[in-house]
PDB file of C-alpha atoms in Angstrom:
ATOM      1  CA  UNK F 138      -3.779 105.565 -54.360  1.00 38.00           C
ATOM      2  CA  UNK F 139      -3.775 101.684 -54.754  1.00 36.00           C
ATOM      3  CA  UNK F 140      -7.167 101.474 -54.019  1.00 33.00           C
ATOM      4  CA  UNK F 141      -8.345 104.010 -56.730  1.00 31.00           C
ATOM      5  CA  UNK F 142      -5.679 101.993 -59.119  1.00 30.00           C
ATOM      6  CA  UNK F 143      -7.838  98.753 -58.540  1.00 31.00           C
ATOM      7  CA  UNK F 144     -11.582 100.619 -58.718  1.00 26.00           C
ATOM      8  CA  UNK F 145     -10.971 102.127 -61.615  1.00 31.00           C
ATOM      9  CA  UNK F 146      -8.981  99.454 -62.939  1.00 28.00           C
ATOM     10  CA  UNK F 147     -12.313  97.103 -61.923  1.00 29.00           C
ATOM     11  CA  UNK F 148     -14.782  99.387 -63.443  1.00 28.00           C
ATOM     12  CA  UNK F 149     -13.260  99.497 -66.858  1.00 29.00           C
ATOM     13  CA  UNK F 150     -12.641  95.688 -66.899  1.00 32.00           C
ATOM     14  CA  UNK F 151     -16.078  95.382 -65.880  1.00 31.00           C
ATOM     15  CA  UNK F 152     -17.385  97.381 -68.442  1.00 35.00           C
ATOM     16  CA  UNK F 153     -15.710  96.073 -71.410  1.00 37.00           C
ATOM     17  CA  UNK F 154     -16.771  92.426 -70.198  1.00 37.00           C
ATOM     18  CA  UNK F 155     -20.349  93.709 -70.022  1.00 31.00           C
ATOM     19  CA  UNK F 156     -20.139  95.374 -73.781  1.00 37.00           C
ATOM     20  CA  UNK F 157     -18.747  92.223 -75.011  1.00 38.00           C
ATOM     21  CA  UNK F 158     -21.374  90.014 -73.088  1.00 36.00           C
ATOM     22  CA  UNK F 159     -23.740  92.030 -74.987  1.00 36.00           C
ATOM     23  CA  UNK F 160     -22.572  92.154 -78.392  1.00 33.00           C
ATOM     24  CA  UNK F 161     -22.756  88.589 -78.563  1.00 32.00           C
ATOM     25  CA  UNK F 162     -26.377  88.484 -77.194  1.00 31.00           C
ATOM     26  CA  UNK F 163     -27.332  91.261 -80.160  1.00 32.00           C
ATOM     27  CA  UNK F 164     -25.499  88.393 -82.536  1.00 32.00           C
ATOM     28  CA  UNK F 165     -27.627  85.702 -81.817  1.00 31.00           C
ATOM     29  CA  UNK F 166     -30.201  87.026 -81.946  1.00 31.00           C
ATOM     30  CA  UNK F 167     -29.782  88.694 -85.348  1.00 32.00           C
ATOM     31  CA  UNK F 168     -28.713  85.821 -87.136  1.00 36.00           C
ATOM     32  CA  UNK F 169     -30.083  84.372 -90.011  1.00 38.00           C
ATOM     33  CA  UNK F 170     -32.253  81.136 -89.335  1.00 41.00           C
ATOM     34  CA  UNK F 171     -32.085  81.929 -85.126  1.00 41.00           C
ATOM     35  CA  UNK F 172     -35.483  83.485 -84.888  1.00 42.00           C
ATOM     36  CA  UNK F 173     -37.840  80.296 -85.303  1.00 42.00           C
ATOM     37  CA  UNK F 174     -35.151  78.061 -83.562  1.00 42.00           C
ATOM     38  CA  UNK F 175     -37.356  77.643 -80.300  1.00 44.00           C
ATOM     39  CA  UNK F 176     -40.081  76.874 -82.217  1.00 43.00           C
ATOM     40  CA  UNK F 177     -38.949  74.434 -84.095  1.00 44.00           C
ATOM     41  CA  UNK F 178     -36.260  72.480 -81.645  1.00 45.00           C
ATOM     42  CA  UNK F 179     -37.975  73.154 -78.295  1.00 48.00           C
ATOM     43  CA  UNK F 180     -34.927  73.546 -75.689  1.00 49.00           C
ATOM     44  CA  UNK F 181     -32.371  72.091 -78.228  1.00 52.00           C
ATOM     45  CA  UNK F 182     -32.942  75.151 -80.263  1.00 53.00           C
ATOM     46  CA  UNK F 183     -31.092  77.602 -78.111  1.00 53.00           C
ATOM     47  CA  UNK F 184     -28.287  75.418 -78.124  1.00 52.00           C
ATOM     48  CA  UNK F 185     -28.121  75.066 -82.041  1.00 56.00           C
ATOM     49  CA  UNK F 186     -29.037  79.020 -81.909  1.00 51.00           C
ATOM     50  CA  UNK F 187     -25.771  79.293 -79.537  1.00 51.00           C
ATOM     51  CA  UNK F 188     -23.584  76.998 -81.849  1.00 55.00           C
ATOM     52  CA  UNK F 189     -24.689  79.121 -84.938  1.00 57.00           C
ATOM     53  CA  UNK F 190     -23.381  82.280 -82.961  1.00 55.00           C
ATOM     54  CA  UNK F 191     -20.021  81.140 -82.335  1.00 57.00           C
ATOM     55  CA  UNK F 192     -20.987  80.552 -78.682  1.00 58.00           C
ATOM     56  CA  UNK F 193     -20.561  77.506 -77.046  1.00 60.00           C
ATOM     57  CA  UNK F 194     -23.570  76.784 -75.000  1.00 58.00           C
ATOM     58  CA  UNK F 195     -21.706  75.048 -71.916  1.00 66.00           C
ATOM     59  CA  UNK F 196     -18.803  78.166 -71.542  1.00 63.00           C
ATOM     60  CA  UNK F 197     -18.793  80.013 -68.429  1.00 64.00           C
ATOM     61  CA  UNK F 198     -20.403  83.375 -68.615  1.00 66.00           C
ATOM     62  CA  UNK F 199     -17.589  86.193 -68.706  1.00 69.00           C
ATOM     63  CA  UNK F 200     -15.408  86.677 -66.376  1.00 67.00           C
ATOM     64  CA  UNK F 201     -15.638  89.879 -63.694  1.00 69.00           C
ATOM     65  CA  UNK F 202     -12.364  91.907 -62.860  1.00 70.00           C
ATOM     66  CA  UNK F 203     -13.822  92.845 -58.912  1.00 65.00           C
ATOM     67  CA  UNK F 204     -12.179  95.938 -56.633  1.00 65.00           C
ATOM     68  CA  UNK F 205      -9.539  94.692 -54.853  1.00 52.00           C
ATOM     69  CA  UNK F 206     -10.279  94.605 -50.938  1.00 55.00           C
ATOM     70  CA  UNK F 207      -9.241  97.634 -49.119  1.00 56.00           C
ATOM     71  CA  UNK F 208      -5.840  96.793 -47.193  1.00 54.00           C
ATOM     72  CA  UNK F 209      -5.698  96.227 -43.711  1.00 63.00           C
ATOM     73  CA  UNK F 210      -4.205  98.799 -41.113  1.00 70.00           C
ATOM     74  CA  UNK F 211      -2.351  95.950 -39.252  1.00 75.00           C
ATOM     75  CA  UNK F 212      -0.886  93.139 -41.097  1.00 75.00           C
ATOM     76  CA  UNK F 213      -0.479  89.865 -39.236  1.00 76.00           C
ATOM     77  CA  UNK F 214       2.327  87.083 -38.567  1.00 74.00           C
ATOM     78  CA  UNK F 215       4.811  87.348 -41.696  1.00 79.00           C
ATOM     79  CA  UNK F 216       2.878  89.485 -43.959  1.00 85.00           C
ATOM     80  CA  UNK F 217       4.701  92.811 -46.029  1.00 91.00           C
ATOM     81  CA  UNK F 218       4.272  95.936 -43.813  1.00 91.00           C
ATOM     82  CA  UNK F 219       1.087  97.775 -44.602  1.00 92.00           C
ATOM     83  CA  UNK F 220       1.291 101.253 -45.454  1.00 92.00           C
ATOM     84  CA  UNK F 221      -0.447 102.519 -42.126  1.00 92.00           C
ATOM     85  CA  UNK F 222       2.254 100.452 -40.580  1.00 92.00           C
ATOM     86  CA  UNK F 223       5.018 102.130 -42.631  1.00 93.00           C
ATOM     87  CA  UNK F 224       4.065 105.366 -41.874  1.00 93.00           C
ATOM     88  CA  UNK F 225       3.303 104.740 -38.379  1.00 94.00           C
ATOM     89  CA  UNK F 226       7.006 103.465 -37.656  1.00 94.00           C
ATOM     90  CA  UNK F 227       9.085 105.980 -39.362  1.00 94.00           C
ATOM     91  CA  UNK F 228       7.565 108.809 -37.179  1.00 95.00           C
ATOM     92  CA  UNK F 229       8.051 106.132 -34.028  1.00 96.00           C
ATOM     93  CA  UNK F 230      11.180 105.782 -35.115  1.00 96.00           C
ATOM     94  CA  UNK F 231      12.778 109.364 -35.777  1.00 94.00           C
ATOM     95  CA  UNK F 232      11.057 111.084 -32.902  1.00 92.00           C
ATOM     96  CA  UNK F 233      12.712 112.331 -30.204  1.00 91.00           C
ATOM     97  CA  UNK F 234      16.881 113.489 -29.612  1.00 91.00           C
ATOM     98  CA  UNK F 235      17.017 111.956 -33.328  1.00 92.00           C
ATOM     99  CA  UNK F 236      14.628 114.204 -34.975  1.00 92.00           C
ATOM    100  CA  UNK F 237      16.198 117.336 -32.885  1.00 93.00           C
ATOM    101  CA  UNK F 238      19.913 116.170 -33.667  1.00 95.00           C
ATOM    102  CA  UNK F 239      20.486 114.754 -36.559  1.00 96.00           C
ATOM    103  CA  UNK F 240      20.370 116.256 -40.290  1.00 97.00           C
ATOM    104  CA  UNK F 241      19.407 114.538 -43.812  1.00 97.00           C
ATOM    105  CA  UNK F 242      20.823 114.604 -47.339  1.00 97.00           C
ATOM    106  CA  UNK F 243      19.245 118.346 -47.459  1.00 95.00           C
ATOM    107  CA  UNK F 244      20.988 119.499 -44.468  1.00 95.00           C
ATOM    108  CA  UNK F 245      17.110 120.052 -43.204  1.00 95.00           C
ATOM    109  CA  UNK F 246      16.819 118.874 -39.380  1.00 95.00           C
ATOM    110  CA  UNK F 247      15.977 115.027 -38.835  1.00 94.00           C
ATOM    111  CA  UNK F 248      17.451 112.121 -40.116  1.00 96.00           C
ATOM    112  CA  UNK F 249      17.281 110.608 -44.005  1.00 97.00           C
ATOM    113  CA  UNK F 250      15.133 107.580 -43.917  1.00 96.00           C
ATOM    114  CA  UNK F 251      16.786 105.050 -46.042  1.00 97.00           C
ATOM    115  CA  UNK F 252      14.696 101.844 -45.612  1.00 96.00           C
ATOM    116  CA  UNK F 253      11.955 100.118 -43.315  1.00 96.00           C
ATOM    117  CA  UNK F 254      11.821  96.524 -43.456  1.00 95.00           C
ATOM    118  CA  UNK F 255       9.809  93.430 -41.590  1.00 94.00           C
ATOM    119  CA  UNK F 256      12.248  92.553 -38.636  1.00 92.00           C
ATOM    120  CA  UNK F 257      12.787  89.074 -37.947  1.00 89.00           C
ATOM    121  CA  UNK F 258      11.230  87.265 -35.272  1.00 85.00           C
ATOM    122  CA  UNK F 259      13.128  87.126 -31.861  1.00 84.00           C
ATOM    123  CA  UNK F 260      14.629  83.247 -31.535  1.00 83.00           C
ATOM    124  CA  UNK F 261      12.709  82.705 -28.685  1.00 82.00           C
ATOM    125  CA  UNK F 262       9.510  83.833 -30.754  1.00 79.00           C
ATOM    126  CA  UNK F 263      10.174  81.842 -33.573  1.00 76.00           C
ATOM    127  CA  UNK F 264       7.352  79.212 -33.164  1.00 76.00           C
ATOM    128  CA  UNK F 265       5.160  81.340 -32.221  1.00 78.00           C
ATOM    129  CA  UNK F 266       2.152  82.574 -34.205  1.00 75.00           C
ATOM    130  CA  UNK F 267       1.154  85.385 -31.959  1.00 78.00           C
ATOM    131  CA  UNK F 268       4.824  86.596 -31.892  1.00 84.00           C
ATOM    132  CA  UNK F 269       4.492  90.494 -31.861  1.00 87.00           C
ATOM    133  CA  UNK F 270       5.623  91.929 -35.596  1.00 90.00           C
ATOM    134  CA  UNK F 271       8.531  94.597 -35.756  1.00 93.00           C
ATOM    135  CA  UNK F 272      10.213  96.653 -37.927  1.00 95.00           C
ATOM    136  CA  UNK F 273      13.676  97.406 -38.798  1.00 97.00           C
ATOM    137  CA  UNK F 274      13.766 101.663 -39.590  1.00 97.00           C
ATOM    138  CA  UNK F 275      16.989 102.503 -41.088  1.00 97.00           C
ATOM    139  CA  UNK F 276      18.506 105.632 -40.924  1.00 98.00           C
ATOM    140  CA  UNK F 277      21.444 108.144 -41.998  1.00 98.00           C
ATOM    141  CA  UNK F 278      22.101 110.842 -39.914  1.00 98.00           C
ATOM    142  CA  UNK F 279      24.256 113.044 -41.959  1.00 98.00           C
ATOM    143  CA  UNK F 280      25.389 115.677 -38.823  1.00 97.00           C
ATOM    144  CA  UNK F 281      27.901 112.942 -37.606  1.00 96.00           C
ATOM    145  CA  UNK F 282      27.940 110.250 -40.694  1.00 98.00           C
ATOM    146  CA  UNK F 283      26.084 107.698 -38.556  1.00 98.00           C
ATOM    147  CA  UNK F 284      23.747 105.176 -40.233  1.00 98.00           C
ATOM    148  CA  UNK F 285      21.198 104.256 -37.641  1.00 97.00           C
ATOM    149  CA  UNK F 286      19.049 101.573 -37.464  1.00 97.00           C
ATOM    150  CA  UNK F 287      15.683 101.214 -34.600  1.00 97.00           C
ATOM    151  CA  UNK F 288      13.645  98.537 -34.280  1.00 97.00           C
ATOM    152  CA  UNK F 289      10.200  99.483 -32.734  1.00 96.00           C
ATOM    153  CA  UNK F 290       7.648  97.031 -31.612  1.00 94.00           C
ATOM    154  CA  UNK F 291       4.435  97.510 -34.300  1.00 93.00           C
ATOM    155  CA  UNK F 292       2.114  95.960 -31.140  1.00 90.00           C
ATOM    156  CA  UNK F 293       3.372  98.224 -28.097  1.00 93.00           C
ATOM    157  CA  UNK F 294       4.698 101.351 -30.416  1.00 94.00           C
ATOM    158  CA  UNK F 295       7.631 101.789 -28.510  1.00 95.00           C
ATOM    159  CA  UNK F 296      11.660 101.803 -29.879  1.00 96.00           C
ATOM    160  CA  UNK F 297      13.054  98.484 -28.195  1.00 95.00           C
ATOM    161  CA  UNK F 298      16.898  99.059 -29.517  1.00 95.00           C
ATOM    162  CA  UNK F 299      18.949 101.589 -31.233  1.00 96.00           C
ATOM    163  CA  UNK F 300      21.879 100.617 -33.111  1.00 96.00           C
ATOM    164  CA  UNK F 301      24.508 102.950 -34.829  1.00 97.00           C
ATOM    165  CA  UNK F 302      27.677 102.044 -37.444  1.00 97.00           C
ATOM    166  CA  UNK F 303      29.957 104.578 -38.931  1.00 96.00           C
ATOM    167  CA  UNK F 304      31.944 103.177 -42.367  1.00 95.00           C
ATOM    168  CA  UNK F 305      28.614 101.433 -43.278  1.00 96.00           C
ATOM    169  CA  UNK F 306      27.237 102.380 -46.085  1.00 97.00           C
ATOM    170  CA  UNK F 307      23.656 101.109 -47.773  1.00 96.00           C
ATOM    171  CA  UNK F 308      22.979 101.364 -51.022  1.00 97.00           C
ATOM    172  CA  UNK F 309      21.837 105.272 -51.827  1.00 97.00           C
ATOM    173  CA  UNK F 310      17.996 106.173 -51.698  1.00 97.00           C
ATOM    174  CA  UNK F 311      16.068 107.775 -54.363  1.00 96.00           C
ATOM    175  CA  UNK F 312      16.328 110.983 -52.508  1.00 97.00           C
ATOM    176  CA  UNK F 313      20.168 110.844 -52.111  1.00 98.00           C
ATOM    177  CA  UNK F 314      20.646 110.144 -55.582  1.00 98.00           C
ATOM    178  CA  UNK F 315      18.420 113.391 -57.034  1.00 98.00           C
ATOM    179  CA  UNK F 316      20.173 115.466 -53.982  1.00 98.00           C
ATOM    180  CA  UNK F 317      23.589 113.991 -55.734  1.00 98.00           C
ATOM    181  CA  UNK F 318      22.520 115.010 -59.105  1.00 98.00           C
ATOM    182  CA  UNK F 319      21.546 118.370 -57.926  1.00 98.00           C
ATOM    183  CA  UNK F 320      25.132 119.161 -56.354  1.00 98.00           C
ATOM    184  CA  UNK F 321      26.783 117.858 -59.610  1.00 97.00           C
ATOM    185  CA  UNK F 322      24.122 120.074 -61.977  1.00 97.00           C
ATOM    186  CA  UNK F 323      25.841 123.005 -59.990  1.00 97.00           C
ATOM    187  CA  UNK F 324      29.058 121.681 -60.536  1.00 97.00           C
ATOM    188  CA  UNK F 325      31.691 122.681 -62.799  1.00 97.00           C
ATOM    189  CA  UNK F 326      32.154 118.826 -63.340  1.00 96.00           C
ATOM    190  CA  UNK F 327      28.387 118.932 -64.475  1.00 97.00           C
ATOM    191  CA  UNK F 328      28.843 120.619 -67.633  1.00 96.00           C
ATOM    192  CA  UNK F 329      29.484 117.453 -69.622  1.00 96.00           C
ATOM    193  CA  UNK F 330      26.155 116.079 -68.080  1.00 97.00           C
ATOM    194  CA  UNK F 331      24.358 119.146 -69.166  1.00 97.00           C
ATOM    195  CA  UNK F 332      25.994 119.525 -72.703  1.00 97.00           C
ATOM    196  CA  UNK F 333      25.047 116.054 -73.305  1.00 97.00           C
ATOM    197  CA  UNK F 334      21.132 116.528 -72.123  1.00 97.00           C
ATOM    198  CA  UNK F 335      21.055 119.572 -74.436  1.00 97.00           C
ATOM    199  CA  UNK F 336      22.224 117.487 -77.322  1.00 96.00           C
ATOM    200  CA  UNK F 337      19.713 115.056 -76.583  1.00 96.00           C
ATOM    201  CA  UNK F 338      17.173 117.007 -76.231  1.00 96.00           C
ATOM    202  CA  UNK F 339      17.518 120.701 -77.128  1.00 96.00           C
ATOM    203  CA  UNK F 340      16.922 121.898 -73.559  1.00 96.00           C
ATOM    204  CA  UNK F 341      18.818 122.775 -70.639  1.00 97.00           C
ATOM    205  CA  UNK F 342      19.387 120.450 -68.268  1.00 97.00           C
ATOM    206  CA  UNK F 343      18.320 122.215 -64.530  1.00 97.00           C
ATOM    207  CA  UNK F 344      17.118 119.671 -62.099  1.00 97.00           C
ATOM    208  CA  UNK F 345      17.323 116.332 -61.273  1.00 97.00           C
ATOM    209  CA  UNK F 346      13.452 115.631 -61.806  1.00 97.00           C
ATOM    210  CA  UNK F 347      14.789 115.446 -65.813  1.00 97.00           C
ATOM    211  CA  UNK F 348      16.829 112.459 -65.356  1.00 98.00           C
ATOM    212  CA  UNK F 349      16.234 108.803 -64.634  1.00 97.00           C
ATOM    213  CA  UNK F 350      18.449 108.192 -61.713  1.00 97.00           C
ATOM    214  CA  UNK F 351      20.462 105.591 -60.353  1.00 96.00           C
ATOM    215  CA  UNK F 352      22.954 105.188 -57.910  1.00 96.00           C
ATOM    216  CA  UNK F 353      25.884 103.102 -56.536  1.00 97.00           C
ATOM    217  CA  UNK F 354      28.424 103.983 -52.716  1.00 97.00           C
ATOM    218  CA  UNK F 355      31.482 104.675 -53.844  1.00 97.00           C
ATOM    219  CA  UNK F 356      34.552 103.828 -50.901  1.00 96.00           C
ATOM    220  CA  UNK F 357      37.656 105.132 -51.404  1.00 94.00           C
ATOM    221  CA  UNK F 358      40.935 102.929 -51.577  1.00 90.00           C
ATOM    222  CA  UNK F 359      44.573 103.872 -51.032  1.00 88.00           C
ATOM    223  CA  UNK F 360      45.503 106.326 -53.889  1.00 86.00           C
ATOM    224  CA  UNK F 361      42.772 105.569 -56.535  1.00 86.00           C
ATOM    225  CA  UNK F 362      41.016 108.545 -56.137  1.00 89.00           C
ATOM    226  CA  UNK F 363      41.579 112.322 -55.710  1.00 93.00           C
ATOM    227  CA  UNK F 364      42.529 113.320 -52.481  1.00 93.00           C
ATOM    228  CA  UNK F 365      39.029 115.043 -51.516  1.00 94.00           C
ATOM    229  CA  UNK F 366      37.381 111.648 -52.374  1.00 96.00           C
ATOM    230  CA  UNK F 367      39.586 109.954 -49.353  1.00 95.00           C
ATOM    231  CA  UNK F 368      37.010 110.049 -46.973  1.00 96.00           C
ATOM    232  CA  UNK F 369      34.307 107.804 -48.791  1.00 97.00           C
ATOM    233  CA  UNK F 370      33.606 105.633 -46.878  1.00 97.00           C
ATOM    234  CA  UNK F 371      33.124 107.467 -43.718  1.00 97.00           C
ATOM    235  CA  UNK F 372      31.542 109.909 -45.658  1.00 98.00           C
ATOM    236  CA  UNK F 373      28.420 108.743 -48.018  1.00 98.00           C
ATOM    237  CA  UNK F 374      29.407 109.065 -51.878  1.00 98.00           C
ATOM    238  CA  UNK F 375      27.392 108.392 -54.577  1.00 98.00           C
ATOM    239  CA  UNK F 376      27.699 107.269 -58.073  1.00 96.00           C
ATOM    240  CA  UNK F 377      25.411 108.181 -60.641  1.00 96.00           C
ATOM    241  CA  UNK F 378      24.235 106.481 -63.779  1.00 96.00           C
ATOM    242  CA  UNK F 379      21.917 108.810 -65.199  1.00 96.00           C
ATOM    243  CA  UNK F 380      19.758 108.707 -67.726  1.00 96.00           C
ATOM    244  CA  UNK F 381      17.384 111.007 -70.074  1.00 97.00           C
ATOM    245  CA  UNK F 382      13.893 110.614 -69.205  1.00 94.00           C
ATOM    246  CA  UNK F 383      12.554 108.521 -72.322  1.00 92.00           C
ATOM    247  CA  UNK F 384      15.444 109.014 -73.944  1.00 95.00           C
ATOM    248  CA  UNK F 385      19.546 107.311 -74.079  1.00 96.00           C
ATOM    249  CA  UNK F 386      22.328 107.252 -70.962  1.00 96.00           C
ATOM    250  CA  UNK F 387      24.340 109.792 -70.201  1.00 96.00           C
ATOM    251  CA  UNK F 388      27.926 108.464 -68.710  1.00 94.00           C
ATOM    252  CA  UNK F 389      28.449 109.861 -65.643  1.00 95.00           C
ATOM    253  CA  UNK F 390      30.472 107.110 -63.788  1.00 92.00           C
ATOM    254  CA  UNK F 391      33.333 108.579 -63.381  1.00 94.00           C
ATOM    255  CA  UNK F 392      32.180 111.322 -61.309  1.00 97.00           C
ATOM    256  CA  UNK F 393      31.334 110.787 -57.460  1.00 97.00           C
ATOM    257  CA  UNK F 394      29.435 113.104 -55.467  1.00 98.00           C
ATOM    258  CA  UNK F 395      30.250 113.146 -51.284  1.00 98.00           C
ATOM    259  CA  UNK F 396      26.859 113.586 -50.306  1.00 98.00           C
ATOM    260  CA  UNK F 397      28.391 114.531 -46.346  1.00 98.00           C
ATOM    261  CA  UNK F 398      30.963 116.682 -47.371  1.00 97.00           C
ATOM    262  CA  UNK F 399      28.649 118.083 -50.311  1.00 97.00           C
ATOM    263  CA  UNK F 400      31.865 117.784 -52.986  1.00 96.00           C
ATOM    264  CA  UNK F 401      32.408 116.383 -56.599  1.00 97.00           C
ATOM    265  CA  UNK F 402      34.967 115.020 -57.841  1.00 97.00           C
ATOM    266  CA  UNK F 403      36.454 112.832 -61.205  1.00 96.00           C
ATOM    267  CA  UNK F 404      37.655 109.333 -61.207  1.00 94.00           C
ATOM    268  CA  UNK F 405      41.322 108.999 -63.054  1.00 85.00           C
ATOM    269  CA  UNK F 406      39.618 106.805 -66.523  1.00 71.00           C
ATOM    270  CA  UNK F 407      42.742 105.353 -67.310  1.00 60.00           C
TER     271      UNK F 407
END
């Protein structure tokens, strides 16, 4: 996709830069007074023919938007991950007893993918150039409310450590926030989502894909919450702030949504 972004992005730059090159050329040479110029100023006369154009005769020619070179499989040293190398890690990363065991936001088997970042370089490595890159593949496994984090090796392939937290909780991903939004759509706390989408737009208000979506964890604290929101924390609750697409907020804040449990529930306002 990037790469048909930047050629058709280059082609149209291109173009207009070319139509523009040439308007001006048809300019000069239709002007008034340009057509005996060589004649009568030998190789001055272009130049006064140039100045008479609006041109200046010493600009650089127009610039040219080029394609963008096609991105590298493997990245090297520091750089972002590139999307072969994304891809590449994730399925490293989940295969195995993980992809078997564990479940994601949809209950579907095989973890939910949260993040994959650029690990750091070991200390030992630190100095060195041809240190071999890493990446950090971050998990939530939603069959035992484990956030799980591997770190494979992008040079050999292979997982060099598993690490698992419960009562962490990283921000929400885009998925977990429409999978929120779809539990509270079917809701009986939904209804004031839905009544306000139909008054802001005349139409019912059926799946997530309708909203713009955002999301915060909620963790629970000692009596500030109904008692089937106690668990967040060990369990992952969401948050929304929603919003119409192209169109104004809709307050949902006081309304969490356990993602492991699958429940909704409304915040006291006062």
């Amino acid at each position: 996709m990037r790469e048909t972004v930047h050629r058709h992005l280059g082609k149209v730059l291109t173009g207009a830069a070319l139509a523009a090159a040439g308007t001006a050329a048809m300019v000069a040479v239709t002007l008034p007074g340009t057509a005996g110029a060589d004649d009568s100023g030998g190789a001055g006369g272009g130049a006064r023919a140039a100045r008479q154009a609006g041109q200046d005769p010493d600009a650089a020619p127009p610039g040219v938007v080029e394609r963008a070179p096609a991105e590298q499989k493997q990245g090297t040293g520091r750089d972002p991950l590139t999307d072969d190398e994304l891809g590449r890690v994730e399925k490293i990363a989940a295969a195995g007893r993980l992809s078997a065991t564990a479940r994601d936001v949809d209950g579907d088997r095989g973890p939910q993918r949260l993040s994959v970042d650029l690990a750091e370089p070991e200390a030992a490595e630190a100095d060195d150039p041809d240190a071999p890159r890493r990446a950090d593949v971050t998990f939530y496994d939603y069959e035992n409310d484990t956030l799980v984090t591997r770190t494979v090796n992008l040079k050999t392939g292979k997982v060099e450590r598993t690490g698992t937290q419960r009562g962490v909780q990283p921000p929400p991903s885009r998925a977990e926030n429409a999978e929120a939004a779809r539990i509270l759509i079917a809701h009986p706390l939904g209804a004031g989502l839905k009544a306000d989408y139909k008054d802001a737009t005349g139409r019912e208000l059926t799946s997530p894909d309708q909203l713009e979506l955002s999301g915060g964890i909620y963790e629970a604290s000692p009596g500030a919450q109904p008692a089937v929101l106690d668990k967040c924390g060990v369990h992952r609750c969401v948050r929304l702030f929603s919003k119409v697409r192209n169109g104004p907020w809709i307050d949902t804040r006081d309304l969490v949504i356990d993602l492991s449990a699958r429940k909704a529930a409304a915040l006291d306002r006062g």
